[in-house]
Amino acid sequence: MATLELFNTLSGKIDTLEPVGAPELRMYCCGPTVYDYGHIGNFRTFLHVDVLRRFVHQLGIPTKHVMNVTDVDDKIIRNAAAAGLPIAEYTAKFEKAFFEDLTALNIELPEHISHATKSIPEMVSLIQQLAEKDIAYQAEDGSWYFRIARDPDYGKLSKKDLENITDGARVDLDEYEKDAARDFALWKAVKPPVNGIPEPSWDTALGIGRPGWHIECSAMATKFLGQSFDLHAGGEDLMFPHHENEIAQSECASGTTFARHWMHVRFLLVEGRKMSKSEGNFYTLRDLLLKGYRASAIRFLLLSVPYRNQMNFTIDGLTESTNAVDRLRTFHKRLLTGTFPEGLDPTIAAATVKAEQDYTAALASDLNTAEARAAIFDLVRAANAAADRCTLLAGNVAEILRVLALFDGVFAVLEDRDAALTRVALAWAEREGRLDEASPELLATLALTDADIDALVAERTQAKKTRNFARADAIRNDLLAKGILIEDGKDGVRWKRK
RNA sequence: GCACCGAUGGCGAAGUGGCUAACGCGCUGGUCUGCAAAACCAGUAUUCGAGGGUUCGAUCCCCUCUCGGUGCUCCA
């Protein structure tokens, strides 16, 4: 059985990822802050963590995977106040949307999902442990901070030189109530209400206030996975300061290694530029679904570039990806519905074995999703060619379907749920009064039911029988304009939504 | 400013000190078809940002430059 060789930010090299001290792989992935809809950059990270989890399962290793939901932070407080809503009500909406998006992208749910606001006692306890060691201290305003000077290992993840950091920032020391400028907040004392809306706060042994940004992950990872666990993952931007601070808090409190392995997914560009609202290239998943792009194509595109490389997300790429997924589905359908002579062709059998080996080797090698994809397309081409030559035999088909299922166990795009998912997105847009953002072609396509289309296709077939090609082509072109493609196969007529 | 990463065909994107530089999409021609579509076949980078160096040999190692990205502050 192969092992997963994965780049480890902490060691700076490729290390074998495997469970230590437990049968399952214990992993923690930084989840969303539910203050807005998720954008494709967010989902690139979650998608690659999903690949990791699915591949680890294929290696025969179960996972204990924890993801947090940050449901209290500065942005949430600010936005909820602006909307005039209690934060619980405000975050509930975006949390629901987030999980709908995970479903649309076929991302498996972690074993444990943990809310920051449900783990306050654990956070308080962790800060108290640090306070006992004089590593946490309370400032004049009542907030608690972490004393970086007491942690000789600080900076080991992001490879930062502590001296440089503090020297550079010490200039503005007067503005801080902290002992050193780089000390970070563990617990934020409550502030006065804004516009009559009180800030969310908890009355604890540390005083009335709310948790700092980093403490929740330390507390919840430890709560579910123990003081030491196998893997911690997140976007590259979280490496510093978030993950660095998690390590500092956790290891100073426990005296032992926090996560052994750290995985960071690189950012993506959109149309060659940094994604930002001001550039006009900022896409949420919902934006793309309303424009008529399929969830499966989005998933496939975001997985086509390995996680450690920067990827350039483009609308053209989405079209390509749609076509690539279609080719896989067409091939899959061909194997499922075709009839093949008994027997086993040795050449195809060898190509099948090679594809499986290449696929596994690619993912085992730092999750090289691009090579894994290539391995499967090699097999698709070989098998299609054999089928055209009538040398593809039933024994081969069974094996190829097995390898295809293996591939799809990670890429998860063969099953066509796209039209249904798009309908869900449209229903949401209607509720939110945002139906005007949907593309007209999409609305035209979905206005036709499957039965409507079947009736038109039948009429066209009838017209063809009477050699009324003008009528037949008119129906085909009309459907095509509404995004429905007709294919006349040897064994009947098929149609699909584009 | 300091630190780090990247630059491969029309587009996206793997990869390697020396074998025909994967794979996908696109495009061109062919087979099939009433015409299409799908599928297949053939073609599509004498070349891997620019310049220099190391080497018998570099796209892959080193240096400089240009461009893009990221971190140093909230961000997946």
PDB file of C-alpha atoms in Angstrom, chain A residues 173-299:
ATOM      1  CA  LEU A 173       4.619  50.703  21.254  1.00  0.00           C
ATOM      2  CA  ASP A 174       2.842  53.625  22.879  1.00  0.00           C
ATOM      3  CA  GLU A 175      -0.315  52.860  20.980  1.00  0.00           C
ATOM      4  CA  TYR A 176      -0.566  49.453  22.555  1.00  0.00           C
ATOM      5  CA  GLU A 177      -1.507  48.443  26.015  1.00  0.00           C
ATOM      6  CA  LYS A 178       0.447  45.267  25.483  1.00  0.00           C
ATOM      7  CA  ASP A 179       3.904  44.668  26.899  1.00  0.00           C
ATOM      8  CA  ALA A 180       5.326  44.132  23.416  1.00  0.00           C
ATOM      9  CA  ALA A 181       3.842  45.217  20.143  1.00  0.00           C
ATOM     10  CA  ARG A 182       3.695  41.718  18.663  1.00  0.00           C
ATOM     11  CA  ASP A 183       1.944  40.135  21.619  1.00  0.00           C
ATOM     12  CA  PHE A 184      -1.426  38.964  20.390  1.00  0.00           C
ATOM     13  CA  ALA A 185      -4.855  38.926  21.990  1.00  0.00           C
ATOM     14  CA  LEU A 186      -6.115  35.785  23.667  1.00  0.00           C
ATOM     15  CA  TRP A 187      -9.232  37.346  25.171  1.00  0.00           C
ATOM     16  CA  LYS A 188     -10.771  40.673  24.272  1.00  0.00           C
ATOM     17  CA  ALA A 189     -12.466  42.626  27.040  1.00  0.00           C
ATOM     18  CA  VAL A 190     -15.985  43.754  26.140  1.00  0.00           C
ATOM     19  CA  LYS A 191     -16.339  47.194  24.560  1.00  0.00           C
ATOM     20  CA  PRO A 192     -19.247  49.610  25.003  1.00  0.00           C
ATOM     21  CA  PRO A 193     -22.341  49.067  22.845  1.00  0.00           C
ATOM     22  CA  VAL A 194     -22.389  50.505  19.331  1.00  0.00           C
ATOM     23  CA  ASN A 195     -25.679  52.167  18.311  1.00  0.00           C
ATOM     24  CA  GLY A 196     -27.245  50.626  21.363  1.00  0.00           C
ATOM     25  CA  ILE A 197     -26.325  47.112  20.269  1.00  0.00           C
ATOM     26  CA  PRO A 198     -24.155  45.422  22.881  1.00  0.00           C
ATOM     27  CA  GLU A 199     -21.121  43.451  21.734  1.00  0.00           C
ATOM     28  CA  PRO A 200     -21.490  39.713  22.256  1.00  0.00           C
ATOM     29  CA  SER A 201     -19.647  38.707  25.392  1.00  0.00           C
ATOM     30  CA  TRP A 202     -19.271  35.949  27.938  1.00  0.00           C
ATOM     31  CA  ASP A 203     -18.861  36.402  31.667  1.00  0.00           C
ATOM     32  CA  THR A 204     -15.933  34.176  32.586  1.00  0.00           C
ATOM     33  CA  ALA A 205     -13.083  33.845  35.049  1.00  0.00           C
ATOM     34  CA  LEU A 206     -11.062  36.012  32.695  1.00  0.00           C
ATOM     35  CA  GLY A 207     -13.596  38.822  32.892  1.00  0.00           C
ATOM     36  CA  ILE A 208     -16.436  39.774  30.568  1.00  0.00           C
ATOM     37  CA  GLY A 209     -15.360  39.558  26.962  1.00  0.00           C
ATOM     38  CA  ARG A 210     -14.925  37.340  23.946  1.00  0.00           C
ATOM     39  CA  PRO A 211     -12.195  35.123  22.542  1.00  0.00           C
ATOM     40  CA  GLY A 212      -9.308  36.341  20.412  1.00  0.00           C
ATOM     41  CA  TRP A 213      -9.058  35.052  16.870  1.00  0.00           C
ATOM     42  CA  HIS A 214      -6.512  32.279  17.374  1.00  0.00           C
ATOM     43  CA  ILE A 215      -7.567  30.697  20.633  1.00  0.00           C
ATOM     44  CA  GLU A 216     -10.646  28.911  19.284  1.00  0.00           C
ATOM     45  CA  CYS A 217      -8.660  26.662  16.975  1.00  0.00           C
ATOM     46  CA  SER A 218      -6.206  25.710  19.699  1.00  0.00           C
ATOM     47  CA  ALA A 219      -9.004  24.935  22.110  1.00  0.00           C
ATOM     48  CA  MET A 220     -11.203  23.006  19.687  1.00  0.00           C
ATOM     49  CA  ALA A 221      -8.393  21.026  18.088  1.00  0.00           C
ATOM     50  CA  THR A 222      -7.274  19.929  21.547  1.00  0.00           C
ATOM     51  CA  LYS A 223     -10.853  19.227  22.617  1.00  0.00           C
ATOM     52  CA  PHE A 224     -11.469  16.747  19.810  1.00  0.00           C
ATOM     53  CA  LEU A 225      -8.023  15.524  18.824  1.00  0.00           C
ATOM     54  CA  GLY A 226      -5.898  15.814  21.972  1.00  0.00           C
ATOM     55  CA  GLN A 227      -2.825  17.933  22.627  1.00  0.00           C
ATOM     56  CA  SER A 228      -0.901  16.312  19.766  1.00  0.00           C
ATOM     57  CA  PHE A 229      -2.343  15.292  16.445  1.00  0.00           C
ATOM     58  CA  ASP A 230      -1.344  14.481  12.879  1.00  0.00           C
ATOM     59  CA  LEU A 231      -2.289  17.268  10.484  1.00  0.00           C
ATOM     60  CA  HIS A 232      -3.416  20.865  10.492  1.00  0.00           C
ATOM     61  CA  ALA A 233      -4.494  22.463   7.205  1.00  0.00           C
ATOM     62  CA  GLY A 234      -5.615  25.829   5.888  1.00  0.00           C
ATOM     63  CA  GLY A 235      -5.032  28.540   3.300  1.00  0.00           C
ATOM     64  CA  GLU A 236      -1.510  29.908   2.917  1.00  0.00           C
ATOM     65  CA  ASP A 237      -2.467  33.247   4.400  1.00  0.00           C
ATOM     66  CA  LEU A 238      -3.274  31.596   7.716  1.00  0.00           C
ATOM     67  CA  MET A 239       0.310  30.443   8.187  1.00  0.00           C
ATOM     68  CA  PHE A 240       1.155  33.737   9.821  1.00  0.00           C
ATOM     69  CA  PRO A 241      -0.004  34.914  12.224  1.00  0.00           C
ATOM     70  CA  HIS A 242      -2.937  32.551  12.799  1.00  0.00           C
ATOM     71  CA  HIS A 243      -1.237  29.170  12.712  1.00  0.00           C
ATOM     72  CA  GLU A 244       1.951  30.480  14.280  1.00  0.00           C
ATOM     73  CA  ASN A 245      -0.098  31.784  17.186  1.00  0.00           C
ATOM     74  CA  GLU A 246      -2.033  28.548  17.504  1.00  0.00           C
ATOM     75  CA  ILE A 247       1.236  26.690  17.886  1.00  0.00           C
ATOM     76  CA  ALA A 248       2.531  29.174  20.437  1.00  0.00           C
ATOM     77  CA  GLN A 249      -0.589  29.016  22.622  1.00  0.00           C
ATOM     78  CA  SER A 250      -1.032  25.295  22.396  1.00  0.00           C
ATOM     79  CA  GLU A 251       2.551  24.200  22.850  1.00  0.00           C
ATOM     80  CA  CYS A 252       3.267  26.638  25.677  1.00  0.00           C
ATOM     81  CA  ALA A 253       0.201  25.341  27.502  1.00  0.00           C
ATOM     82  CA  SER A 254       0.710  21.643  26.854  1.00  0.00           C
ATOM     83  CA  GLY A 255       4.483  21.421  26.699  1.00  0.00           C
ATOM     84  CA  THR A 256       4.200  19.068  23.740  1.00  0.00           C
ATOM     85  CA  THR A 257       4.037  19.243  19.935  1.00  0.00           C
ATOM     86  CA  PHE A 258       0.688  20.559  18.658  1.00  0.00           C
ATOM     87  CA  ALA A 259       0.185  19.424  15.026  1.00  0.00           C
ATOM     88  CA  ARG A 260       3.007  17.371  13.535  1.00  0.00           C
ATOM     89  CA  HIS A 261       2.211  18.140   9.924  1.00  0.00           C
ATOM     90  CA  TRP A 262       1.042  21.441   8.418  1.00  0.00           C
ATOM     91  CA  MET A 263      -0.517  21.760   4.972  1.00  0.00           C
ATOM     92  CA  HIS A 264      -1.107  25.125   3.292  1.00  0.00           C
ATOM     93  CA  VAL A 265      -3.099  25.607   0.101  1.00  0.00           C
ATOM     94  CA  ARG A 266      -1.887  28.433  -2.114  1.00  0.00           C
ATOM     95  CA  PHE A 267      -4.047  31.316  -3.209  1.00  0.00           C
ATOM     96  CA  LEU A 268      -5.631  31.526  -6.608  1.00  0.00           C
ATOM     97  CA  LEU A 269      -5.679  34.361  -9.097  1.00  0.00           C
ATOM     98  CA  VAL A 270      -8.776  35.181 -11.120  1.00  0.00           C
ATOM     99  CA  GLU A 271      -8.218  36.146 -14.755  1.00  0.00           C
ATOM    100  CA  GLY A 272      -4.535  36.599 -13.902  1.00  0.00           C
ATOM    101  CA  ARG A 273      -5.123  39.065 -11.111  1.00  0.00           C
ATOM    102  CA  LYS A 274      -5.631  38.913  -7.435  1.00  0.00           C
ATOM    103  CA  MET A 275      -9.282  38.302  -6.702  1.00  0.00           C
ATOM    104  CA  SER A 276     -10.864  41.364  -5.199  1.00  0.00           C
ATOM    105  CA  LYS A 277     -14.200  43.078  -5.222  1.00  0.00           C
ATOM    106  CA  SER A 278     -12.679  46.273  -6.635  1.00  0.00           C
ATOM    107  CA  GLU A 279     -11.134  44.389  -9.591  1.00  0.00           C
ATOM    108  CA  GLY A 280     -14.556  42.996 -10.442  1.00  0.00           C
ATOM    109  CA  ASN A 281     -13.187  39.451 -10.461  1.00  0.00           C
ATOM    110  CA  PHE A 282     -14.579  38.323  -7.141  1.00  0.00           C
ATOM    111  CA  TYR A 283     -16.760  35.233  -7.459  1.00  0.00           C
ATOM    112  CA  THR A 284     -18.795  33.411  -4.920  1.00  0.00           C
ATOM    113  CA  LEU A 285     -19.904  29.914  -5.815  1.00  0.00           C
ATOM    114  CA  ARG A 286     -23.445  31.232  -6.135  1.00  0.00           C
ATOM    115  CA  ASP A 287     -22.382  33.910  -8.616  1.00  0.00           C
ATOM    116  CA  LEU A 288     -21.018  31.232 -10.925  1.00  0.00           C
ATOM    117  CA  LEU A 289     -23.989  28.888 -10.588  1.00  0.00           C
ATOM    118  CA  LEU A 290     -26.342  31.735 -11.493  1.00  0.00           C
ATOM    119  CA  LYS A 291     -24.265  32.461 -14.565  1.00  0.00           C
ATOM    120  CA  GLY A 292     -24.938  28.887 -15.645  1.00  0.00           C
ATOM    121  CA  TYR A 293     -21.605  27.265 -14.821  1.00  0.00           C
ATOM    122  CA  ARG A 294     -21.855  23.819 -13.364  1.00  0.00           C
ATOM    123  CA  ALA A 295     -20.826  22.876  -9.871  1.00  0.00           C
ATOM    124  CA  SER A 296     -18.973  19.831 -11.234  1.00  0.00           C
ATOM    125  CA  ALA A 297     -16.949  21.973 -13.631  1.00  0.00           C
ATOM    126  CA  ILE A 298     -16.032  24.332 -10.823  1.00  0.00           C
ATOM    127  CA  ARG A 299     -14.907  21.423  -8.671  1.00  0.00           C
TER     128      ARG A 299
END
